[in-house]
mmCIF file of C-alpha atoms and ligand atoms in Angstrom:
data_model
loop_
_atom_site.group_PDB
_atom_site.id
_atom_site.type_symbol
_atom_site.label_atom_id
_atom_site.label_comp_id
_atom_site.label_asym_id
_atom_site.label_seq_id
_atom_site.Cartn_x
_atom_site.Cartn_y
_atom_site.Cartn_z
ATOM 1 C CA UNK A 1 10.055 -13.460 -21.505
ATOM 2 C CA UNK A 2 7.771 -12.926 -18.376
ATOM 3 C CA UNK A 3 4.441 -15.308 -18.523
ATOM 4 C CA UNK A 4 2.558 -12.400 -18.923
ATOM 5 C CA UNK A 5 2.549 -8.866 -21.063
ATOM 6 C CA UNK A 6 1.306 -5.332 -20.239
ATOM 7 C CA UNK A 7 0.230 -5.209 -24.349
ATOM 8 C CA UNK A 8 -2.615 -7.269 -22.909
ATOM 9 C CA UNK A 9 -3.587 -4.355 -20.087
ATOM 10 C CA UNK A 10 -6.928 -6.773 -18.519
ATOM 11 C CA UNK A 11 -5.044 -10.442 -19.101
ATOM 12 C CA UNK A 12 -2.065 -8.694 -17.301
ATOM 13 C CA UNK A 13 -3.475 -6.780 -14.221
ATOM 14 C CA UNK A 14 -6.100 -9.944 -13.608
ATOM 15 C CA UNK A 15 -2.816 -12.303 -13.502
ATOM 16 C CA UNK A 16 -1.519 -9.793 -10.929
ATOM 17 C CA UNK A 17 -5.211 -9.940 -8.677
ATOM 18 C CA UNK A 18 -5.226 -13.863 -9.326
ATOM 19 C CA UNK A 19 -1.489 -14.203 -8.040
ATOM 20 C CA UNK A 20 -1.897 -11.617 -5.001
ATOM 21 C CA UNK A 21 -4.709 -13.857 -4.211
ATOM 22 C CA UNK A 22 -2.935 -16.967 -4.158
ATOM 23 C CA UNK A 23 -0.262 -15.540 -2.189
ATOM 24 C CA UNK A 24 -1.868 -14.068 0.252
ATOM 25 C CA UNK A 25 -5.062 -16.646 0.387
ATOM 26 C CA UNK A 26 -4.336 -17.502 3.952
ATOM 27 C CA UNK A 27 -3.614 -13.779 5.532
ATOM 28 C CA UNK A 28 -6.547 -11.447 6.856
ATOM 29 C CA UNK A 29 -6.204 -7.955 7.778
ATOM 30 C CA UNK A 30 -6.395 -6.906 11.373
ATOM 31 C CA UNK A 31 -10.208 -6.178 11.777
ATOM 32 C CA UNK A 32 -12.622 -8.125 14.112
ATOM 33 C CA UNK A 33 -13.948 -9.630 10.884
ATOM 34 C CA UNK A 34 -11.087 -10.967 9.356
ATOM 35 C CA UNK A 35 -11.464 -9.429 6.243
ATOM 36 C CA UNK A 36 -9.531 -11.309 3.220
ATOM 37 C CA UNK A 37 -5.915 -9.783 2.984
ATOM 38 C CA UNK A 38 -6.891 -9.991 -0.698
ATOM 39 C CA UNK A 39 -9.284 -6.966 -0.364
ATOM 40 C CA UNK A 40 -6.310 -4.544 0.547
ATOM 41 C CA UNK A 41 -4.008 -4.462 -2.453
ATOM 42 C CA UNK A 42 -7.799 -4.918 -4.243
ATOM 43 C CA UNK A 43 -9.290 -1.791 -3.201
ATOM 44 C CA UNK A 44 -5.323 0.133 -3.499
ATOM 45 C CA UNK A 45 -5.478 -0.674 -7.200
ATOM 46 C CA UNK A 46 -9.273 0.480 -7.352
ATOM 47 C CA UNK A 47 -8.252 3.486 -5.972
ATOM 48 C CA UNK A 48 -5.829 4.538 -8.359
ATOM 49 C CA UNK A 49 -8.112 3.767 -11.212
ATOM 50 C CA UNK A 50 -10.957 5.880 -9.548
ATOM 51 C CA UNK A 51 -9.313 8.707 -7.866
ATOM 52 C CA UNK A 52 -6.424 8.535 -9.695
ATOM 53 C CA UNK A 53 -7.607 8.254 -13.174
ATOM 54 C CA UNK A 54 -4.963 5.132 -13.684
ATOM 55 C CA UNK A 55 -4.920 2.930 -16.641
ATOM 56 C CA UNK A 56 -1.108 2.178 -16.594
ATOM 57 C CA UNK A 57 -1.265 -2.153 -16.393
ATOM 58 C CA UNK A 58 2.380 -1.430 -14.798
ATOM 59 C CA UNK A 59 1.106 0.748 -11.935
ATOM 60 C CA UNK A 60 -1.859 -1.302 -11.463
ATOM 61 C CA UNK A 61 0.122 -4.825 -11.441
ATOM 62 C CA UNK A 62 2.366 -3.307 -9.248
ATOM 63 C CA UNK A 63 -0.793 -2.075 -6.847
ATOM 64 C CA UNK A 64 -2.474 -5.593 -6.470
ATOM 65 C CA UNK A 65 1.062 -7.027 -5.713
ATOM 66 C CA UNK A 66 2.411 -4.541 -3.888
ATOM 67 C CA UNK A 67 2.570 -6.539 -0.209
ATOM 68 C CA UNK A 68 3.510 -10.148 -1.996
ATOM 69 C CA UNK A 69 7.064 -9.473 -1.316
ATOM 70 C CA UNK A 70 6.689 -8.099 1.495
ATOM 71 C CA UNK A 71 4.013 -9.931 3.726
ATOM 72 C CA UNK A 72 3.982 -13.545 1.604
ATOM 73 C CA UNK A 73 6.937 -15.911 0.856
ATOM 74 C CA UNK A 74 7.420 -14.478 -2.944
ATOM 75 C CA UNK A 75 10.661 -13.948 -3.992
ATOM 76 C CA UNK A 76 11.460 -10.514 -6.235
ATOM 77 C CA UNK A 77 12.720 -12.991 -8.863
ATOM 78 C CA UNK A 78 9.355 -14.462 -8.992
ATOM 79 C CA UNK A 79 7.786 -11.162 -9.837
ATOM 80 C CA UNK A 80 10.060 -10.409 -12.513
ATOM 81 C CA UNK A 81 9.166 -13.945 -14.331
ATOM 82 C CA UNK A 82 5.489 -13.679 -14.184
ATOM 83 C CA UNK A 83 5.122 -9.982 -14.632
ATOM 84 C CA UNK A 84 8.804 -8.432 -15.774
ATOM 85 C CA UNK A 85 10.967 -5.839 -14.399
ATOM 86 C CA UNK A 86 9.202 -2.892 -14.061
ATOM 87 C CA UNK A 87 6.664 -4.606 -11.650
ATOM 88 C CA UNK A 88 9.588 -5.964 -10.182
ATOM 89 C CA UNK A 89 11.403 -2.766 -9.297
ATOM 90 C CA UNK A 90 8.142 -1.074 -8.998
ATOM 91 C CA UNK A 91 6.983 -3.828 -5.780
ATOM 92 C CA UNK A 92 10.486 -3.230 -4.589
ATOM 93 C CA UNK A 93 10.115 0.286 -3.934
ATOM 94 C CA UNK A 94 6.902 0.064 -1.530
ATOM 95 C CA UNK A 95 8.591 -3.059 0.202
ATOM 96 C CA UNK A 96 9.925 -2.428 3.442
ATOM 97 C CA UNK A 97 12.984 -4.078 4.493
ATOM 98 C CA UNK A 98 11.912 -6.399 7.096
ATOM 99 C CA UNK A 99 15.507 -6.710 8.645
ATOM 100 C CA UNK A 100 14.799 -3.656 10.309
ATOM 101 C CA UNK A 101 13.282 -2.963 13.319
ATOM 102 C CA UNK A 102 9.646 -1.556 13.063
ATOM 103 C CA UNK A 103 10.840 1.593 14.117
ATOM 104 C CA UNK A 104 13.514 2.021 11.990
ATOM 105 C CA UNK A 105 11.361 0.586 8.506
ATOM 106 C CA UNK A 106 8.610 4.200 9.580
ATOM 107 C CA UNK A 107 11.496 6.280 9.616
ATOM 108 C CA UNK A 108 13.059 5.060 6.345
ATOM 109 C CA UNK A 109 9.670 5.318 4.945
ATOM 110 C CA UNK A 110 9.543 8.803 5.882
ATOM 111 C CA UNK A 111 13.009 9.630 4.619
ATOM 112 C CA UNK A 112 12.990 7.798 1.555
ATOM 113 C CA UNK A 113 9.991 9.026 0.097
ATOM 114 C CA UNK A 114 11.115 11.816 -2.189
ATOM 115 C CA UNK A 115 13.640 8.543 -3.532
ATOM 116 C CA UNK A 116 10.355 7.172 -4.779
ATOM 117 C CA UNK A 117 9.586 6.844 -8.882
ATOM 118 C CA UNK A 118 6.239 8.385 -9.979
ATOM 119 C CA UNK A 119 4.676 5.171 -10.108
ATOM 120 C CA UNK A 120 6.131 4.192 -6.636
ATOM 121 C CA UNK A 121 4.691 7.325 -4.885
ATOM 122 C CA UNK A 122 1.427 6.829 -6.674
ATOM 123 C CA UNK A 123 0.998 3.528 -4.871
ATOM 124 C CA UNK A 124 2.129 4.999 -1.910
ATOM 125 C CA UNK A 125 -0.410 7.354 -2.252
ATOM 126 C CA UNK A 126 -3.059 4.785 -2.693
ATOM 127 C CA UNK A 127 -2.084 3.183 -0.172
ATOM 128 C CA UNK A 128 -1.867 4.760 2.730
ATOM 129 C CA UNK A 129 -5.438 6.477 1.754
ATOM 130 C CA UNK A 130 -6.510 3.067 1.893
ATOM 131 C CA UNK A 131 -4.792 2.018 5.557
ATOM 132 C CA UNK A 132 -5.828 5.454 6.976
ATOM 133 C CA UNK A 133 -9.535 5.030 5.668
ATOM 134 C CA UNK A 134 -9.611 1.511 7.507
ATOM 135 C CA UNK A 135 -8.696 2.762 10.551
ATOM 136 C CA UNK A 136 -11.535 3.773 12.720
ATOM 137 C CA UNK A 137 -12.531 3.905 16.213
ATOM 138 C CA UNK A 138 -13.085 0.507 16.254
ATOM 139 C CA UNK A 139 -10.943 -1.179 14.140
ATOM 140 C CA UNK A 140 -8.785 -2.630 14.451
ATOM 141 C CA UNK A 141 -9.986 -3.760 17.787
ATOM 142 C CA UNK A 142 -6.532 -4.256 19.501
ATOM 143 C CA UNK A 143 -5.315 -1.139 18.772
ATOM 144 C CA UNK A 144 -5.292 1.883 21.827
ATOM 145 C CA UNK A 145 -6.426 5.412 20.197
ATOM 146 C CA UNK A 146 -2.881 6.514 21.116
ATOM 147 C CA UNK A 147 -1.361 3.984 18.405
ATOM 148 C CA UNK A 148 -4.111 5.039 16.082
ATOM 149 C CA UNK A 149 -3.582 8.633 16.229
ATOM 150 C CA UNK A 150 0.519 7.931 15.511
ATOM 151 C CA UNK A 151 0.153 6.217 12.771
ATOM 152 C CA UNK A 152 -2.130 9.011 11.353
ATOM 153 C CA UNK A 153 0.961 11.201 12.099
ATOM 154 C CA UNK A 154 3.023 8.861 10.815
ATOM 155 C CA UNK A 155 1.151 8.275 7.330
ATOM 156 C CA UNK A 156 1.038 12.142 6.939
ATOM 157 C CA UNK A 157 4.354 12.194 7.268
ATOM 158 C CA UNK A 158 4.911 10.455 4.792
ATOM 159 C CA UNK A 159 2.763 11.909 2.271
ATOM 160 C CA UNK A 160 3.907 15.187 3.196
ATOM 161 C CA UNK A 161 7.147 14.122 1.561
ATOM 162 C CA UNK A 162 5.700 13.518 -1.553
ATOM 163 C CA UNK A 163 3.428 16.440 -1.886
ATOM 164 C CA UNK A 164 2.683 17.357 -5.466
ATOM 165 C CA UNK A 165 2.945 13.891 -7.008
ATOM 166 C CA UNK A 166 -1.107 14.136 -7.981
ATOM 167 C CA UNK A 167 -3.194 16.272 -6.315
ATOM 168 C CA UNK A 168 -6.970 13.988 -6.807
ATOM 169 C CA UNK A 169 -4.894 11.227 -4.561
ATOM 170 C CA UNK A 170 -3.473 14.043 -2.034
ATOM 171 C CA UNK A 171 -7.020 15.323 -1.539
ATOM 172 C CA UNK A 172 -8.415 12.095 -1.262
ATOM 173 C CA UNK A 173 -5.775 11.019 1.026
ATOM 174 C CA UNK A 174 -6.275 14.442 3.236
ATOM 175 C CA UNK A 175 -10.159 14.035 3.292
ATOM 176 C CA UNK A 176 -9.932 10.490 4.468
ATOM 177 C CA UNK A 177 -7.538 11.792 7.515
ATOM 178 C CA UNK A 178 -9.586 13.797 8.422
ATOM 179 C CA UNK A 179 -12.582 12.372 8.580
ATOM 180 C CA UNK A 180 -10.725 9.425 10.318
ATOM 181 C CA UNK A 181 -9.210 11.982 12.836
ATOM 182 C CA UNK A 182 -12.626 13.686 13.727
ATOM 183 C CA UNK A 183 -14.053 10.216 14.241
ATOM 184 C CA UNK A 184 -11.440 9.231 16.328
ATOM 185 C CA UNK A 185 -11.586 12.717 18.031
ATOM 186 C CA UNK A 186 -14.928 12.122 19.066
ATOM 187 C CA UNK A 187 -14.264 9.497 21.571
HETATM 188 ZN ZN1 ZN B 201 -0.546 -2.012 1.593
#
């Protein structure tokens, strides 16, 4: 039995925050004030509760964890004992295979993302909306416009793939672009 149960919706998705946060206490994301990793997969799950309407402890789990596997040194199997198999498989589908080349992980991302469950693409969603929205003219700092402006292509890319999974998260996701695009269009 996994340590903790979705028939307890808050008790489960505040295991998930409290674990993401131990796992990834030490990261930061890539702005010039090293903003707690924490805050990512945070503001994802908030996301798909306000945009998205979510109240599925599943999704959500699967939200605040969904870099652990990815980014941090936990293993699948420790997913699965804490928080079962659907947040297992579910954090499996957003993790990129890091034995790829960088390159070759955007492309599969691209290609794969019709492959996606509901939930998965939901995430997805979610998160690049998120990624996109931190990504302005200034942040992050080491990045050239030229590398900015890809991965917007990149990110609509992929959400062009999935068009149709839930329109609130598409518009959100398109509005964000955009204003990210005419910001960055400005310079
Ligand atoms: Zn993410």
């Amino acid at each position: 039995m996994p340590t903790f149960s979705p028939d307890s919706p808050a008790a489960f998705i505040l295991a998930a925050a409290d674990f993401a946060a131990r796992k990834h206490t030490a990261q930061r994301r890539r702005d010039t004030a090293k903003t707690p990793y924490i805050n990512h997969p945070v503001a994802v799950a908030a996301l798909l509760t306000r945009v998205g309407g979510m109240t599925d402890p599943i999704t959500l789990a699967a939200a605040l964890l969904h870099d652990t596997v990815e980014d941090t040194e936990t293993t699948p199997e420790e997913i699965e004992e804490h928080f079962g198999p659907d947040v297992r498989t579910l954090v499996a589908e957003v993790t990129d295979d890091k034995s790829l080349t960088k390159e070759e992980r955007k492309r599969q991302q691209i290609e794969h993302a019709p492959e996606l469950s509901h939930r998965a693409r939901l995430i997805k969603l979610a998160d690049k909306s998120c990624n996109v929205g931190d990504m302005t003219p200034t942040e992050p700092k080491d990045w050239p416009l030229v590398r900015k402006r890809e991965y917007f292509d990149w990110a609509e890319q992929v959400v062009t793939r999935i068009q149709g999974t839930h329109p609130a998260l598409e518009t959100h996701f398109r509005r964000t672009l955009q204003t990210q695009r005419a910001a960055l269009a400005d310079l």
